[in-house]
Amino acid sequence: MSPDKNSVVLVDKNDRSIASLGKMEAHELGLLHRAFSVFIFNSQRKMLIHQRAKSKYHCGGLWTNACCSHPYLFEDPENAAKRRLQEEFGFSCEVTKAFSFIYKAELDNGLTEHEFDHVFIGNYEGNITPNQEEIEDYKYVDCEFLASEIVHFPEKYTPWFRIALPKVLESIKKVEIAA
């Protein structure tokens, strides 16, 4: 069975699969569906962020984490995260699940993002080959600067990124303290 790239997995509040539905219909109806977000850091502890292509069906031109998307039906979120890094940035790396959260946000174009979001963190040093259909621009950014930017200019960033960033920064602090 080939993956349906235009469908999402509808879930309950415990991330149990209910059904699959077309991606646009799920966003038009604001139904809870499975997603993932990947946060990548380099050796200087700077975070890779990207500006979504202006042609994206929502949040075009906004800055966000390295990548985010929806797993295919029967695809594990971690494998989906690795696949999507390759598709969007042309690289792969190991990722570790940090946490999950549910959020609901009204978007542009009359769409609603209602996601059970699995958040992964990874490290990468090397070449980046961005997919221009997905990525307008990208850069590595100092985390303290980024946290301040989001407070002062939230309209420049995607809703899920604004919610997840403080939790991601807390997660990496715990790892640094334990090391």
C-alpha positions as a LaTeX table, in Angstrom:
\begin{tabular}{lrrr}
\hline
Residue & $x$ (\AA) & $y$ (\AA) & $z$ (\AA) \\
\hline
Met1 & 0.00 & 0.00 & 0.00 \\
Ser2 & 1.59 & 3.29 & $-1.04$ \\
Pro3 & 1.41 & 6.26 & 1.33 \\
Asp4 & $-1.24$ & 8.87 & 0.71 \\
Lys5 & 0.62 & 12.19 & 0.90 \\
Asn6 & $-2.64$ & 14.14 & 0.95 \\
Ser7 & $-4.13$ & 12.43 & 4.02 \\
Val8 & $-3.61$ & 12.79 & 7.75 \\
Val9 & $-4.28$ & 10.36 & 10.60 \\
Leu10 & $-7.12$ & 11.51 & 12.83 \\
Val11 & $-6.48$ & 10.69 & 16.49 \\
Asp12 & $-8.09$ & 11.02 & 19.89 \\
Lys13 & $-6.52$ & 12.97 & 22.78 \\
Asn14 & $-4.39$ & 9.89 & 23.62 \\
Asp15 & $-2.99$ & 9.67 & 20.07 \\
Arg16 & $-5.01$ & 6.57 & 19.20 \\
Ser17 & $-5.78$ & 6.40 & 15.48 \\
Ile18 & $-9.43$ & 6.90 & 14.57 \\
Ala19 & $-9.38$ & 7.25 & 10.78 \\
Ser20 & $-7.60$ & 8.98 & 7.94 \\
Leu21 & $-8.91$ & 12.03 & 6.13 \\
Gly22 & $-7.76$ & 14.37 & 3.40 \\
Lys23 & $-5.27$ & 16.91 & 4.73 \\
Met24 & $-7.20$ & 19.96 & 3.53 \\
Glu25 & $-10.53$ & 18.67 & 4.87 \\
Ala26 & $-8.97$ & 17.95 & 8.29 \\
His27 & $-7.60$ & 21.52 & 8.39 \\
Glu28 & $-10.87$ & 23.04 & 7.19 \\
Leu29 & $-12.81$ & 21.18 & 9.90 \\
Gly30 & $-10.14$ & 21.64 & 12.59 \\
Leu31 & $-10.03$ & 17.92 & 13.45 \\
Leu32 & $-7.33$ & 16.54 & 15.76 \\
His33 & $-4.67$ & 14.74 & 13.74 \\
Arg34 & $-1.17$ & 13.32 & 14.24 \\
Ala35 & 1.84 & 15.47 & 13.43 \\
Phe36 & 5.51 & 15.81 & 14.25 \\
Ser37 & 7.99 & 18.63 & 14.64 \\
Val38 & 11.77 & 18.31 & 14.41 \\
Phe39 & 14.25 & 20.65 & 16.10 \\
Ile40 & 17.86 & 20.41 & 14.90 \\
Phe41 & 20.92 & 21.87 & 16.63 \\
Asn42 & 24.52 & 22.24 & 15.51 \\
Ser43 & 27.65 & 21.81 & 17.66 \\
Gln44 & 27.46 & 25.47 & 18.73 \\
Arg45 & 23.97 & 24.76 & 20.16 \\
Lys46 & 22.35 & 26.96 & 17.52 \\
Met47 & 18.95 & 25.92 & 16.21 \\
Leu48 & 18.17 & 25.32 & 12.55 \\
Ile49 & 15.05 & 27.24 & 11.55 \\
His50 & 13.50 & 27.82 & 8.17 \\
Gln51 & 11.11 & 30.20 & 6.50 \\
Arg52 & 8.24 & 28.26 & 4.97 \\
Ala53 & 7.85 & 28.71 & 1.23 \\
Lys54 & 5.38 & 31.47 & 0.48 \\
Ser55 & 3.42 & 29.00 & $-1.68$ \\
Lys56 & 2.61 & 26.66 & 1.27 \\
Tyr57 & $-1.10$ & 26.05 & 1.87 \\
His58 & $-0.83$ & 27.72 & 5.28 \\
Cys59 & 1.69 & 29.83 & 7.20 \\
Gly60 & 3.65 & 30.63 & 4.02 \\
Gly61 & 6.57 & 32.98 & 4.72 \\
Leu62 & 6.61 & 32.30 & 8.48 \\
Trp63 & 9.67 & 31.02 & 10.31 \\
Thr64 & 9.56 & 27.67 & 12.09 \\
Asn65 & 11.59 & 24.69 & 13.31 \\
Ala66 & 13.68 & 22.52 & 10.99 \\
Cys67 & 10.71 & 20.54 & 9.75 \\
Cys68 & 7.18 & 19.58 & 10.62 \\
Ser69 & 4.58 & 17.49 & 8.88 \\
His70 & 2.21 & 14.55 & 9.23 \\
Pro71 & 3.11 & 10.84 & 9.31 \\
Tyr72 & 1.57 & 8.65 & 6.65 \\
Leu73 & $-1.02$ & 6.11 & 7.73 \\
Phe74 & 0.82 & 3.28 & 9.55 \\
Glu75 & 4.09 & 5.30 & 9.63 \\
Asp76 & 5.82 & 5.78 & 12.96 \\
Pro77 & 6.30 & 9.50 & 13.82 \\
Glu78 & 10.06 & 9.06 & 14.33 \\
Asn79 & 10.50 & 7.45 & 10.91 \\
Ala80 & 8.30 & 10.16 & 9.41 \\
Ala81 & 10.49 & 12.83 & 11.02 \\
Lys82 & 13.64 & 11.33 & 9.51 \\
Arg83 & 11.97 & 10.97 & 6.11 \\
Arg84 & 10.80 & 14.56 & 6.13 \\
Leu85 & 14.23 & 15.94 & 7.10 \\
Gln86 & 15.60 & 14.22 & 4.01 \\
Glu87 & 12.78 & 15.51 & 1.80 \\
Glu88 & 12.99 & 19.11 & 3.03 \\
Phe89 & 16.69 & 19.59 & 3.82 \\
Gly90 & 18.48 & 16.79 & 1.99 \\
Phe91 & 20.04 & 15.25 & 5.12 \\
Ser92 & 19.20 & 12.70 & 7.74 \\
Cys93 & 20.29 & 12.32 & 11.34 \\
Glu94 & 19.24 & 10.52 & 14.48 \\
Val95 & 16.40 & 12.16 & 16.37 \\
Thr96 & 15.15 & 11.62 & 19.92 \\
Lys97 & 11.59 & 12.13 & 21.07 \\
Ala98 & 11.45 & 14.97 & 23.58 \\
Phe99 & 7.70 & 15.29 & 24.28 \\
Ser100 & 4.24 & 15.53 & 22.72 \\
Phe101 & 1.57 & 18.19 & 23.01 \\
Ile102 & $-1.84$ & 19.07 & 21.62 \\
Tyr103 & $-2.61$ & 22.48 & 20.26 \\
Lys104 & $-5.29$ & 24.20 & 18.23 \\
Ala105 & $-4.67$ & 27.38 & 16.24 \\
Glu106 & $-6.67$ & 29.36 & 13.72 \\
Leu107 & $-4.52$ & 29.89 & 10.62 \\
Asp108 & $-4.66$ & 31.98 & 7.50 \\
Asn109 & $-6.91$ & 30.89 & 4.62 \\
Gly110 & $-9.70$ & 29.88 & 7.03 \\
Leu111 & $-7.82$ & 26.76 & 8.16 \\
Thr112 & $-7.40$ & 25.38 & 11.68 \\
Glu113 & $-4.38$ & 23.44 & 12.83 \\
His114 & $-5.42$ & 20.96 & 15.55 \\
Glu115 & $-2.58$ & 18.57 & 16.15 \\
Phe116 & $-1.23$ & 15.92 & 18.45 \\
Asp117 & 2.38 & 16.93 & 17.83 \\
His118 & 5.31 & 14.56 & 18.51 \\
Val119 & 8.45 & 16.65 & 19.05 \\
Phe120 & 11.90 & 15.31 & 18.15 \\
Ile121 & 15.35 & 16.78 & 18.73 \\
Gly122 & 18.53 & 16.01 & 16.79 \\
Asn123 & 22.02 & 17.25 & 16.04 \\
Tyr124 & 23.48 & 17.82 & 12.61 \\
Glu125 & 26.69 & 19.16 & 11.13 \\
Gly126 & 27.05 & 19.04 & 7.39 \\
Asn127 & 25.67 & 20.06 & 4.06 \\
Ile128 & 22.12 & 21.26 & 3.69 \\
Thr129 & 20.25 & 21.08 & 0.39 \\
Pro130 & 16.89 & 22.78 & 0.93 \\
Asn131 & 13.86 & 21.79 & $-1.11$ \\
Gln132 & 12.79 & 25.12 & $-2.63$ \\
Glu133 & 9.16 & 24.00 & $-2.85$ \\
Glu134 & 9.14 & 23.80 & 0.95 \\
Ile135 & 11.79 & 26.27 & 2.14 \\
Glu136 & 12.13 & 29.96 & 1.29 \\
Asp137 & 15.20 & 30.48 & 3.50 \\
Tyr138 & 16.99 & 28.84 & 6.45 \\
Lys139 & 19.58 & 29.65 & 9.11 \\
Tyr140 & 21.07 & 28.53 & 12.40 \\
Val141 & 20.07 & 30.89 & 15.22 \\
Asp142 & 21.16 & 31.44 & 18.81 \\
Cys143 & 18.43 & 30.05 & 21.07 \\
Glu144 & 18.35 & 32.98 & 23.51 \\
Phe145 & 17.99 & 35.42 & 20.64 \\
Leu146 & 15.24 & 33.27 & 19.14 \\
Ala147 & 13.31 & 33.08 & 22.43 \\
Ser148 & 13.44 & 36.88 & 22.66 \\
Glu149 & 12.42 & 37.31 & 19.00 \\
Ile150 & 9.31 & 35.18 & 19.48 \\
Val151 & 8.21 & 37.33 & 22.42 \\
His152 & 8.71 & 40.58 & 20.51 \\
Phe153 & 7.68 & 39.47 & 17.01 \\
Pro154 & 5.36 & 36.44 & 17.36 \\
Glu155 & 3.71 & 37.16 & 14.01 \\
Lys156 & 6.92 & 36.09 & 12.22 \\
Tyr157 & 6.69 & 32.51 & 13.54 \\
Thr158 & 4.30 & 29.57 & 13.17 \\
Pro159 & 1.87 & 28.88 & 16.04 \\
Trp160 & 3.26 & 25.40 & 16.83 \\
Phe161 & 6.83 & 26.73 & 16.93 \\
Arg162 & 5.89 & 29.46 & 19.41 \\
Ile163 & 4.27 & 26.84 & 21.66 \\
Ala164 & 6.97 & 24.16 & 21.38 \\
Leu165 & 10.10 & 26.33 & 21.59 \\
Pro166 & 10.10 & 26.94 & 25.38 \\
Lys167 & 9.55 & 23.21 & 26.00 \\
Val168 & 12.36 & 22.30 & 23.59 \\
Leu169 & 14.75 & 24.74 & 25.25 \\
Glu170 & 13.86 & 23.29 & 28.64 \\
Ser171 & 14.46 & 19.76 & 27.29 \\
Ile172 & 17.93 & 20.57 & 25.99 \\
Lys173 & 18.85 & 22.28 & 29.29 \\
Lys174 & 18.00 & 19.05 & 31.13 \\
Val175 & 20.24 & 17.09 & 28.76 \\
Glu176 & 23.09 & 19.60 & 29.23 \\
Ile177 & 22.74 & 19.43 & 33.04 \\
Ala178 & 22.78 & 15.63 & 32.98 \\
Ala179 & 25.89 & 15.51 & 30.77 \\
\hline
\end{tabular}
